[in-house]
Short mmCIF file of C-alpha atoms and ligand atoms in Angstrom, two decimals:
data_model
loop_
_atom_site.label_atom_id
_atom_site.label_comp_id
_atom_site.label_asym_id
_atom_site.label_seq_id
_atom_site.Cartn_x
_atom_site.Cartn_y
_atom_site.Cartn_z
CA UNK A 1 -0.81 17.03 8.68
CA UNK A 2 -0.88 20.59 9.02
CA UNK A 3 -0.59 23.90 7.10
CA UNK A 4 2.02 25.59 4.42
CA UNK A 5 4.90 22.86 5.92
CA UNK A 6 7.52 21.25 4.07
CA UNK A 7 9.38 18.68 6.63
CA UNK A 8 12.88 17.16 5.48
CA UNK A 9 13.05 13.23 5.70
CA UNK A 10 16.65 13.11 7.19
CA UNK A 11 17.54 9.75 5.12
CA UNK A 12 16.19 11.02 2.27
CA UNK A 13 17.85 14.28 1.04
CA UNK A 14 15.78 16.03 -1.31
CA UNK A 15 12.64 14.70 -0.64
CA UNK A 16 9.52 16.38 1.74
CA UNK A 17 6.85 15.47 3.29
CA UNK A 18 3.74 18.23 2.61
CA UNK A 19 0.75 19.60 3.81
CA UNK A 20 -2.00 19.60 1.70
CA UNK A 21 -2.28 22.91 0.98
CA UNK A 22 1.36 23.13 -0.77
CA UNK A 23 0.78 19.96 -2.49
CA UNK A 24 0.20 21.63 -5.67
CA UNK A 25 3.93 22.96 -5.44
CA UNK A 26 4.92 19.77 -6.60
CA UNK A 27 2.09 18.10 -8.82
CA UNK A 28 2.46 21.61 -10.99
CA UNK A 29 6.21 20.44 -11.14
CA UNK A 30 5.42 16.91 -12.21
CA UNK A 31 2.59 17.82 -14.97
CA UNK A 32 4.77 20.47 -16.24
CA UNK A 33 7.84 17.73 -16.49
CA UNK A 34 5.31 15.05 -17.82
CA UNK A 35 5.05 12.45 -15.16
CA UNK A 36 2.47 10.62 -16.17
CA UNK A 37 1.56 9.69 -12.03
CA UNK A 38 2.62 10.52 -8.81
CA UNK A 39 1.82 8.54 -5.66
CA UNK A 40 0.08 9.47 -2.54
CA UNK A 41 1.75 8.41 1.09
CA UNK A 42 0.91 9.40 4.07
CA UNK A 43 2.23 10.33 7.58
CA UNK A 44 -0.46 9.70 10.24
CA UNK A 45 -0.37 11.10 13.33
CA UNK A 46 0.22 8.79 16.06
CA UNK A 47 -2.39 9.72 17.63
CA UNK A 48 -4.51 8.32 14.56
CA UNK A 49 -3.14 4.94 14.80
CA UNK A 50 -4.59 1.99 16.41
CA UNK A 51 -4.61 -2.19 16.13
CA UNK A 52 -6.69 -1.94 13.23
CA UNK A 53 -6.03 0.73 11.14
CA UNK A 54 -9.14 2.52 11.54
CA UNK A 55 -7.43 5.76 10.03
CA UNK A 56 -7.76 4.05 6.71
CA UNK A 57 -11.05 4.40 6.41
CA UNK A 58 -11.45 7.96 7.67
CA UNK A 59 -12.83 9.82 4.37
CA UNK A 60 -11.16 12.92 5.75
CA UNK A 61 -8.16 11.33 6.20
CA UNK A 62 -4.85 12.58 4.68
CA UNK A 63 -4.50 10.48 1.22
CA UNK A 64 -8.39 11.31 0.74
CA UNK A 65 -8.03 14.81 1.45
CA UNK A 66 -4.69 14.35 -1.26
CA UNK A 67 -6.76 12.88 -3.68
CA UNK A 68 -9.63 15.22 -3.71
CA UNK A 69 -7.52 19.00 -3.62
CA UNK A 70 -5.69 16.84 -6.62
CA UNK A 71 -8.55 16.03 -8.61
CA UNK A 72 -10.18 19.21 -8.06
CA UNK A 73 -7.67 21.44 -8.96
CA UNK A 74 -6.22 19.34 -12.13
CA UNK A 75 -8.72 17.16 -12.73
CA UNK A 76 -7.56 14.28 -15.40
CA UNK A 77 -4.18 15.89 -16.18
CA UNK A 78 -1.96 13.51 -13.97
CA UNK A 79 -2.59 9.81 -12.82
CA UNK A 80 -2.84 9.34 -8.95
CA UNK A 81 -1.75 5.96 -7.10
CA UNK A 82 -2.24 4.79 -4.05
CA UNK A 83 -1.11 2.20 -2.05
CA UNK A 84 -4.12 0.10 -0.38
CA UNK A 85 -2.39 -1.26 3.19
CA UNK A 86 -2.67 -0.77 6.77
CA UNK A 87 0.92 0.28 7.62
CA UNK A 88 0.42 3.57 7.73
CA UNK A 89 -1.94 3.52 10.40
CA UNK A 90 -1.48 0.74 12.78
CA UNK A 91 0.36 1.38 15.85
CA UNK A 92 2.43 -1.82 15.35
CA UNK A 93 3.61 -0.49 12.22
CA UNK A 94 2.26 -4.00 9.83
CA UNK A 95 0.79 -3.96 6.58
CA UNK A 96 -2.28 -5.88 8.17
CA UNK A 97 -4.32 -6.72 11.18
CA UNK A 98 -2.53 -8.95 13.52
CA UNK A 99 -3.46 -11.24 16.46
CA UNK A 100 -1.17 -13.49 18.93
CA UNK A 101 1.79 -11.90 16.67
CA UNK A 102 0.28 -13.79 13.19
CA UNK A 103 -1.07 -11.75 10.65
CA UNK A 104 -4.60 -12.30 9.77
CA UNK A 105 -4.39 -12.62 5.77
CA UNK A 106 -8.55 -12.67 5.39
CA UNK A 107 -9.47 -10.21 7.90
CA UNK A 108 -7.60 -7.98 6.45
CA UNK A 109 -9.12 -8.40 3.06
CA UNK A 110 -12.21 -6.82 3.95
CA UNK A 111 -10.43 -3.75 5.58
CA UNK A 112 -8.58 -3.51 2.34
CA UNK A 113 -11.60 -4.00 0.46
CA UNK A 114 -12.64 -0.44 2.36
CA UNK A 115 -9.93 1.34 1.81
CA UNK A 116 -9.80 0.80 -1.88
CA UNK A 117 -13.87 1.71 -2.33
CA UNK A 118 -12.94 4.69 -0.41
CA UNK A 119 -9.67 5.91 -2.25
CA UNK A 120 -11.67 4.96 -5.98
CA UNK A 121 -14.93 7.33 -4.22
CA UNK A 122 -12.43 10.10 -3.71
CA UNK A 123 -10.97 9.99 -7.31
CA UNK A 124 -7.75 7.84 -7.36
CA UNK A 125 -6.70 5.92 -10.55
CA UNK A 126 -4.66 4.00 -9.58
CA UNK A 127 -4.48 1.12 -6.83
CA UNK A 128 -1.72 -0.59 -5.64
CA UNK A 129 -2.36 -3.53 -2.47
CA UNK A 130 1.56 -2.94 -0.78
CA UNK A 131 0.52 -5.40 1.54
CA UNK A 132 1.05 -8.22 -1.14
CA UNK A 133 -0.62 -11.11 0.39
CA UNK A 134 -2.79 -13.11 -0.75
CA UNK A 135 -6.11 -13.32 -2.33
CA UNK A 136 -6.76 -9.18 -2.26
CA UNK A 137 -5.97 -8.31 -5.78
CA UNK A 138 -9.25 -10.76 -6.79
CA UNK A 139 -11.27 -9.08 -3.93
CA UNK A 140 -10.22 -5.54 -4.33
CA UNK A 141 -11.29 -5.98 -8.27
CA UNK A 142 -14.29 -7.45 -7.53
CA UNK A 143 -15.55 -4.89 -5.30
CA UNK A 144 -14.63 -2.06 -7.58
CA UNK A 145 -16.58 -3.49 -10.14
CA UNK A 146 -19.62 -3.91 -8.50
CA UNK A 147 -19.45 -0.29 -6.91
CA UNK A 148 -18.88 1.00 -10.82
CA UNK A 149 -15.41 1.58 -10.61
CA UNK A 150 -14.52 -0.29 -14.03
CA UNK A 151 -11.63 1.65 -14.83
CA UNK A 152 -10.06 2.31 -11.63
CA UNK A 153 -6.64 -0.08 -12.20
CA UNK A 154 -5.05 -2.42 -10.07
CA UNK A 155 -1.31 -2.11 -9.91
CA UNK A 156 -0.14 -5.17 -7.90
CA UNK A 157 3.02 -5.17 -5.48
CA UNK A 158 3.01 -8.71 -7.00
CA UNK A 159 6.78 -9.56 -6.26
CA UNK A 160 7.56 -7.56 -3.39
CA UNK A 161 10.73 -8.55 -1.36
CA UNK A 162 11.22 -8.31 2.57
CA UNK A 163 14.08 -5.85 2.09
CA UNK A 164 16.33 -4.00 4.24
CA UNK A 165 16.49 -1.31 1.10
CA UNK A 166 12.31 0.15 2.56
CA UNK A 167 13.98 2.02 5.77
CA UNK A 168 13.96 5.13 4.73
CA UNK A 169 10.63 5.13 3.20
CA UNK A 170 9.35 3.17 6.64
CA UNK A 171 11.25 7.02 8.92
CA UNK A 172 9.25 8.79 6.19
CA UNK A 173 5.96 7.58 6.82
CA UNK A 174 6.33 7.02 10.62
CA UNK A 175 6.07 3.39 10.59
CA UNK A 176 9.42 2.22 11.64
CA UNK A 177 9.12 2.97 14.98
CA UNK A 178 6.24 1.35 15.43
CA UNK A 179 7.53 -1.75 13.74
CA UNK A 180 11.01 -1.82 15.74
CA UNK A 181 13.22 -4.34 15.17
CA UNK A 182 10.02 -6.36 13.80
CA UNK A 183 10.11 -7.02 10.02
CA UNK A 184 8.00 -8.22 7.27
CA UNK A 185 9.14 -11.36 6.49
CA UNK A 186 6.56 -14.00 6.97
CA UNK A 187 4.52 -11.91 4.59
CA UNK A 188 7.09 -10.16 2.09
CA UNK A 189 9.18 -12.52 0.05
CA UNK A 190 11.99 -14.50 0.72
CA UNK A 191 15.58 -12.41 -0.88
CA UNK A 192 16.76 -16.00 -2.00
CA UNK A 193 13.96 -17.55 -3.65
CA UNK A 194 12.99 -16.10 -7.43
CA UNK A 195 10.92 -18.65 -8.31
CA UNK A 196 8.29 -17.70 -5.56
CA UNK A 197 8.13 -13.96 -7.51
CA UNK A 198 7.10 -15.84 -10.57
CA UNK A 199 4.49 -17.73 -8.48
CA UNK A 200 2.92 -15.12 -6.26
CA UNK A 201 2.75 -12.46 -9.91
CA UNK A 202 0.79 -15.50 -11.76
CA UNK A 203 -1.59 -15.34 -8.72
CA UNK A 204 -1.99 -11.51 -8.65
CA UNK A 205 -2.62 -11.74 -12.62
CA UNK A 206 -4.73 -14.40 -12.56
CA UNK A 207 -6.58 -12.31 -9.58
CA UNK A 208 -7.41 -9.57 -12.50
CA UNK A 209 -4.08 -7.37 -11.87
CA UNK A 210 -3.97 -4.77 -14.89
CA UNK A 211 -0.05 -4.72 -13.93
CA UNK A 212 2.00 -6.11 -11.40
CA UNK A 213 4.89 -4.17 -9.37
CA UNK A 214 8.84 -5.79 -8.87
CA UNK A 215 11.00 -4.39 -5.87
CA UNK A 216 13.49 -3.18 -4.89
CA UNK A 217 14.44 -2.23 -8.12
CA UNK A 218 18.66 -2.07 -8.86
CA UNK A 219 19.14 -5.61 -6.40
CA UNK A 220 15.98 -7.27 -8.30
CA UNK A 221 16.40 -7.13 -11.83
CA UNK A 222 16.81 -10.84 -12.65
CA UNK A 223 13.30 -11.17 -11.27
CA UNK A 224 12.19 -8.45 -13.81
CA UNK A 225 14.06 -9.88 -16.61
CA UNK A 226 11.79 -12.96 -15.67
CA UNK A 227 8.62 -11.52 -15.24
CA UNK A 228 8.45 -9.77 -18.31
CA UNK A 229 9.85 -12.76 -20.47
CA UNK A 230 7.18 -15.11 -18.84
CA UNK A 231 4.21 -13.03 -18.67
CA UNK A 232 4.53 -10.04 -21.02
CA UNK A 233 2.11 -7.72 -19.01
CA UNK A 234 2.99 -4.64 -17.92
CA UNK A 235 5.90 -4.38 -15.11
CA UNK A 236 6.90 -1.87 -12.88
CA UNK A 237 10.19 -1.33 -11.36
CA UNK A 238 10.62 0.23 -7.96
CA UNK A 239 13.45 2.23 -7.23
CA UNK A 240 12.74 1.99 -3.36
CA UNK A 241 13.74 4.89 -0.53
CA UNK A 242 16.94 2.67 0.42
CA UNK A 243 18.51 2.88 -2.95
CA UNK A 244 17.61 6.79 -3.58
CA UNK A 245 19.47 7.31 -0.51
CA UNK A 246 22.24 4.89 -0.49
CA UNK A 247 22.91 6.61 -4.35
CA UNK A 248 22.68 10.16 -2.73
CA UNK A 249 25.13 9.32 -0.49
CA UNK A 250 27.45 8.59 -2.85
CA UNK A 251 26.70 11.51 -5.03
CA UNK A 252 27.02 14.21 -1.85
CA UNK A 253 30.44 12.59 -1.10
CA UNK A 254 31.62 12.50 -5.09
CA UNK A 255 31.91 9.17 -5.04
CA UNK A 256 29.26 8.36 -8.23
CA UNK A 257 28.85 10.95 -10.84
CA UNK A 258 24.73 11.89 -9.98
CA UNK A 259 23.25 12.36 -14.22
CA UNK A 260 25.29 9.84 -15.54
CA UNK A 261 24.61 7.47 -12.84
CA UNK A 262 21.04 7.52 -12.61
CA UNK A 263 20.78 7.90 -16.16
CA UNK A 264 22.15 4.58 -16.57
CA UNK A 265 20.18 2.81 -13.75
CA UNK A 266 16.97 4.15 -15.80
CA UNK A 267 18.53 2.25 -18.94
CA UNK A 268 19.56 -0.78 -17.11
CA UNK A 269 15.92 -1.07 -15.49
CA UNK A 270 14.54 -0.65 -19.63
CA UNK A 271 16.89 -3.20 -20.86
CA UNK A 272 15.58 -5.59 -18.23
CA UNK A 273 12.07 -5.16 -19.64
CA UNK A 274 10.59 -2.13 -16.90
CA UNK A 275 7.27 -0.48 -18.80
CA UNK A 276 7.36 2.11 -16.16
CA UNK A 277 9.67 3.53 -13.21
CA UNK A 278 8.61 4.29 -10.22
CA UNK A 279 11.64 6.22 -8.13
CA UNK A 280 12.26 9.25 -6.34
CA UNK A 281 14.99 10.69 -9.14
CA UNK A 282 11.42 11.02 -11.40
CA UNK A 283 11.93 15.26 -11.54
CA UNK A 284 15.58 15.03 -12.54
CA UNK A 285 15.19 11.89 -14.93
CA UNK A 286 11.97 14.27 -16.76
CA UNK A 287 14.26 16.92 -16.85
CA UNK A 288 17.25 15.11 -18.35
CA UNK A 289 15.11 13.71 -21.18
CA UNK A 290 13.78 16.69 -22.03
CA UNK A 291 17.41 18.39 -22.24
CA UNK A 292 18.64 15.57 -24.85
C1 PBG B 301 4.13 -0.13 2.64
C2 PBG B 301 5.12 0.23 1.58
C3 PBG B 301 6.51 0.15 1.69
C4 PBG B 301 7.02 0.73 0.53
C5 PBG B 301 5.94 1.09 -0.28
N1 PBG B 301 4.77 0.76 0.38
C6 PBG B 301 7.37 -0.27 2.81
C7 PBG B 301 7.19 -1.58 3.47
O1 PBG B 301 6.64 -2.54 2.89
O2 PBG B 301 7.57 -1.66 4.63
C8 PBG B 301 8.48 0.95 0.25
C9 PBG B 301 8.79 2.15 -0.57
C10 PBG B 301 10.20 2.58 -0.53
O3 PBG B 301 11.05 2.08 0.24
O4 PBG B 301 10.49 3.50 -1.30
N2 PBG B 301 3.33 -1.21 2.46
#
C-alpha cells in the first residue's frame, strides 16, 4: 500500500515488499532473467481486514491493482499467479471463514469462487487455492469455465503441510499476528502422515487441477518423489519463506557456501521429479544458469 516504497521483511533478508508503482523494478528483472512467473502477495492493511475477508473481493484491491499495472505494461511476456485464500485479509489471520473456532470448508467455497472470477477478470494466469481444503479446486474450475476463462490454470496447493517453515512468509504478509499462537493444523496436513499427500493430490486432480503444488520443499521431498512417480502430472516444489531464511542465515554467518548450496538444493528438488520451482533464490538461480 502506498507510493515509490520498498519495505524490508526483517526475516527475510533480501526480499521487499512494494508499492505498485515500483513493481515494475522487479518484473523487468525477472523477464529479463527469464522467469517464466512471478507470484502476487499481498499486505493488507489492517484496517482492510475483517471476519470474512471482504478485502478479497475489492476489485481495487492490492493483487488486482498488481495484476492489472502487470498486464498492462507487459502484457503476455511473464505468467502471473495468484494465490486464491482468505488469509490475507481476515483479521484472525485463517485461510477461511470461521465460526465457534471451526472453519467453515463450504462457505468458504463460494468466497473463493469470487476471488478467483475476480483475479481471472483482472488478467491473472495462474490460480493457486493456498487454502487447500476441500472440494474448491472442482468449484473454482467450474466457475471459470462458465465465465469463459478456459485457459486460466489451476495450480493446486494439493499437498500442503501445516509447517512451522511458513513464518516468515506469515510477518511478510501481516497475518501472523493476527493468527497468534493459532495454527493451521486441522486444515493443513499432518507432518507425519505421507500417505494423506497422495490422497488429498488424487482429489485436487481428479477436481480438474492442471498441476498440483508440494511444500515445504527441502523437508518434503519423499512426498515429491511420490507424487510424481504415482501421478506423472506436473509438480511444483515450494521452497517456502522458512527455508530461504533459515539458508540465509547460514550463508550471512559463513556457515554454507550461498551458489553452491542453493545450486544443489535446485538439483536435489529435479532429481526428486520437481517440473518447476517456486522459491525466493529465483533471481540468483536465473542468473547462475545463465553464467554456466
Ligand atoms: C497462505 C500461504 C502461505 C504460504 C503461501 N500461501 C502461508 C500459510 O499457509 O500460512 C507460505 C509461503 C512461504 O512460506 O513462503 N495461504
Amino acid at each position: 500500500e502506498g507510493f515509490n516504497k520498498r519495505q524490508e521483511i526483517s526475516s527475510m533478508p533480501g526480499v521487499f515488499r512494494y508499492t505498485i508503482n515500483r513493481l515494475s523494478q522487479i518484473v523487468d528483472r525477472a523477464i529479463k532473467k527469464k522467469i517464466p512467473m512471478v507470484a502476487l502477495f499481498p499486505k493488507t492493511q489492517n484496517v482492510r481486514k475483517d471476519e470474512l475477508g471482504t478485502e478479497s473481493l475489492n476489485e481495487k484491491n492490492l493483487v488486482c491493482s498488481a495484476i492489472i499495472e502487470i498486464k498492462k505494461k507487459y502484457k503476455n511476456q511473464i505468467g502471473i499467479m495468484c494465490d486464491v485464500a482468505l488469509d490475507p485479509y481476515t483479521s484472525h489471520g485463517h485461510d477461511g471463514l470461521i465460526k465457534s473456532n471451526i472453519i467453515l470448508n463450504d462457505e468458504t467455497i463460494e468466497v473463493l469462487i469470487n476471488q478467483s472470477l475476480l483475479q481471472a477478470e483482472m488478467g491473472c494466469d495462474v490460480l493457486a487455492p493456498s487454502d487447500m481444503m476441500d472440494g474448491r479446486v472442482g468449484a473454482i474450475r467450474a466457475a471459470l469455465d462458465d465465465a469463459g476463462h478456459k485457459n486460466v490454470q489451476i495450480m493446486a496447493y494439493a499437498a500442503k503441510y501445516s509447517s512451522s517453515f511458513y513464518g516468515p512468509f506469515r510477518e511478510a504478509v501481516g497475518a501472523g499476528t493476527s493468527l497468534g499462537k493459532a495454527g493451521k493444523s486441522t486444515y493443513q496436513m499432518d507432518p507425519a502422515n505421507g500417505d494423506e499427500a497422495m490422497h488429498e493430490i488424487a482429489l485436487d486432480l481428479a477436481e480438474g487441477a492442471d498441476m498440483v503444488i508440494i511444500k515445504p520443499g527441502m523437508p518434503y521431498l519423499d512426498i515429491l518423489a511420490r507424487a510424481k512417480a504415482e501421478f506423472g502430472v506436473p509438480c511444483v516444489a515450494y521452497q517456502v519463506s522458512g527455508e530461504y531464511s533459515m539458508l540465509c542465515a547460514s550463508f550471512e554467518n559463513g556457515w554454507l557456501t550461498r551458489e553452491r548450496t542453493i545450486q544443489e538444493l535446485m538439483i536435489c528438488f529435479k532429481r526428486a521429479g520437481a517440473d518447476a520451482i517456486m522459491t525466493y533464490f529465483a533471481p540468483e538461480i536465473a542468473k547462475m544458469l545463465r553464467q554456466s
